[in-house]
Tab-separated table of C-alpha atoms in Angstrom:
chain	number	residue	atom	x	y	z
A	260	MET	CA	116.641	116.432	121.251
A	261	THR	CA	115.497	115.636	117.702
A	262	ARG	CA	115.138	111.937	118.538
A	263	LEU	CA	112.813	112.773	121.395
A	264	PHE	CA	110.835	115.085	119.116
A	265	TYR	CA	110.448	112.367	116.461
A	266	LEU	CA	109.514	109.809	119.095
A	267	ILE	CA	106.772	112.090	120.430
A	268	ILE	CA	105.480	112.751	116.896
A	269	PHE	CA	105.502	109.019	116.152
A	270	LEU	CA	103.613	108.128	119.337
A	271	PHE	CA	101.091	110.913	118.774
A	272	SER	CA	100.519	109.748	115.179
A	273	LEU	CA	100.122	106.158	116.290
A	274	PHE	CA	97.600	107.231	118.922
A	275	ALA	CA	95.654	109.432	116.474
A	276	PHE	CA	95.469	106.783	113.735
A	277	SER	CA	94.359	104.080	116.145
A	278	PHE	CA	90.943	105.778	116.339
A	279	CYS	CA	90.553	105.681	112.554
A	280	SER	CA	90.718	101.896	112.371
A	281	GLN	CA	87.731	101.212	114.626
A	282	LYS	CA	84.690	99.670	113.000
A	283	LYS	CA	81.626	101.812	112.705
A	284	GLN	CA	79.015	100.568	115.135
A	285	SER	CA	75.537	100.116	113.810
A	286	SER	CA	72.654	101.398	115.839
A	287	SER	CA	69.015	100.500	115.893
A	288	ALA	CA	65.865	101.977	117.332
A	289	SER	CA	63.044	100.314	119.204
A	290	PHE	CA	59.420	101.380	119.124
A	291	TYR	CA	56.252	100.977	121.170
A	292	PHE	CA	53.082	99.643	119.566
A	293	TRP	CA	50.129	100.777	121.670
A	294	ARG	CA	47.000	99.776	119.754
A	295	THR	CA	44.592	96.890	120.292
A	296	THR	CA	44.942	95.478	116.763
A	297	PHE	CA	48.393	94.751	115.363
A	298	ASN	CA	48.460	95.994	111.805
A	299	LEU	CA	51.449	97.921	110.482
A	300	SER	CA	50.899	100.531	107.800
A	301	PRO	CA	53.351	100.697	104.865
A	302	GLU	CA	54.905	103.821	106.429
A	303	GLU	CA	55.415	102.029	109.753
A	304	LYS	CA	57.029	99.039	108.018
A	305	LYS	CA	59.322	101.409	106.144
A	306	ALA	CA	60.318	103.157	109.392
A	307	LEU	CA	61.095	99.833	111.085
A	308	THR	CA	63.368	98.889	108.199
A	309	HIS	CA	64.962	102.340	107.930
A	310	PHE	CA	65.870	102.464	111.626
A	311	ASN	CA	67.114	98.855	111.674
A	312	THR	CA	64.555	97.972	114.340
A	313	LYS	CA	65.125	94.650	116.077
A	314	GLU	CA	62.794	95.050	119.083
A	315	LEU	CA	59.187	96.129	119.272
A	316	TYR	CA	57.513	96.878	122.588
A	317	VAL	CA	53.919	95.707	122.147
A	318	ARG	CA	51.085	96.522	124.562
A	319	PHE	CA	49.414	93.159	125.177
A	320	PHE	CA	46.593	94.228	127.497
A	321	ASP	CA	45.613	96.410	130.447
A	322	VAL	CA	44.987	95.259	134.001
A	323	ASP	CA	42.322	97.196	135.890
A	324	LYS	CA	40.131	96.851	138.942
A	325	THR	CA	36.432	97.069	138.160
A	326	ASP	CA	34.020	96.902	141.086
A	327	ASP	CA	35.470	94.120	143.258
A	328	SER	CA	37.375	92.158	140.628
A	329	ILE	CA	40.589	92.592	138.683
A	330	GLY	CA	40.362	91.967	134.966
A	331	PHE	CA	42.295	92.032	131.709
A	332	LEU	CA	41.065	94.659	129.256
A	333	GLY	CA	41.820	95.549	125.638
A	334	GLU	CA	43.764	92.434	124.699
A	335	ILE	CA	45.731	92.892	121.486
A	336	GLN	CA	44.598	91.108	118.340
A	337	GLY	CA	46.631	90.144	115.277
A	338	LEU	CA	49.940	89.205	116.887
A	339	GLU	CA	50.424	86.555	114.198
A	340	LYS	CA	51.153	89.431	111.775
A	341	ILE	CA	54.363	90.436	113.578
A	342	PRO	CA	57.365	89.922	111.265
A	343	ASP	CA	59.825	87.215	112.316
A	344	SER	CA	62.649	89.765	112.156
A	345	LEU	CA	61.280	91.570	115.237
A	346	SER	CA	61.729	90.536	118.827
A	347	VAL	CA	58.524	91.301	120.744
A	348	ILE	CA	58.720	92.666	124.277
A	349	PRO	CA	55.329	92.460	126.005
A	350	VAL	CA	54.086	95.613	127.730
A	351	ILE	CA	51.277	95.486	130.274
A	352	PHE	CA	49.530	98.618	131.563
A	353	ILE	CA	48.387	98.196	135.172
A	354	THR	CA	46.288	100.927	136.763
A	355	ASN	CA	47.181	102.172	140.241
A	356	ARG	CA	43.758	101.249	141.618
A	357	THR	CA	44.507	97.613	140.809
A	358	PHE	CA	46.929	97.526	143.744
A	359	LEU	CA	44.740	99.375	146.245
A	360	ASP	CA	43.860	97.118	149.184
A	361	LEU	CA	45.678	94.177	147.578
A	362	SER	CA	47.566	91.890	149.984
A	363	ASN	CA	51.063	90.603	149.224
A	364	GLU	CA	49.674	87.136	148.516
A	365	LYS	CA	47.186	88.536	146.025
A	366	VAL	CA	49.939	90.560	144.319
A	367	VAL	CA	51.886	87.329	143.791
A	368	GLY	CA	48.732	85.642	142.475
A	369	LEU	CA	48.082	88.554	140.113
A	370	ALA	CA	51.660	88.381	138.816
A	371	GLN	CA	51.206	84.675	138.089
A	372	LYS	CA	47.923	85.322	136.255
A	373	ILE	CA	49.544	88.081	134.182
A	374	HIS	CA	52.470	85.804	133.315
A	375	LYS	CA	50.097	83.027	132.239
A	376	LYS	CA	48.050	85.494	130.167
A	377	ILE	CA	51.186	86.739	128.385
A	378	LYS	CA	52.242	83.157	127.602
A	379	ASN	CA	48.803	82.415	126.126
A	380	THR	CA	48.567	85.615	124.086
């Protein structure tokens, strides 16, 4: 009976201590940047460093239907100021009215134009 008791205690201890040896995982936060000019304040730079930020979601431009045409509005300026330590994820805001009365072929064409615009920004 005592051997079984010691075996159970040993297995329980082994199981409990196995959780102590795991490495602490580091976490990071990502942020959105939703202005038309990229310029980080000292406080924003400090927050990016403090939260170990690796990715920054940056609003590149808006897509909106005006009159009978679809256009790109509010294109971001100053992207060259983005630190090399950040991975930029482009964000595009597209209004609902952009898709009203738009055929499937025109949706594909719009997607291609947006992709080209992102590449050139």
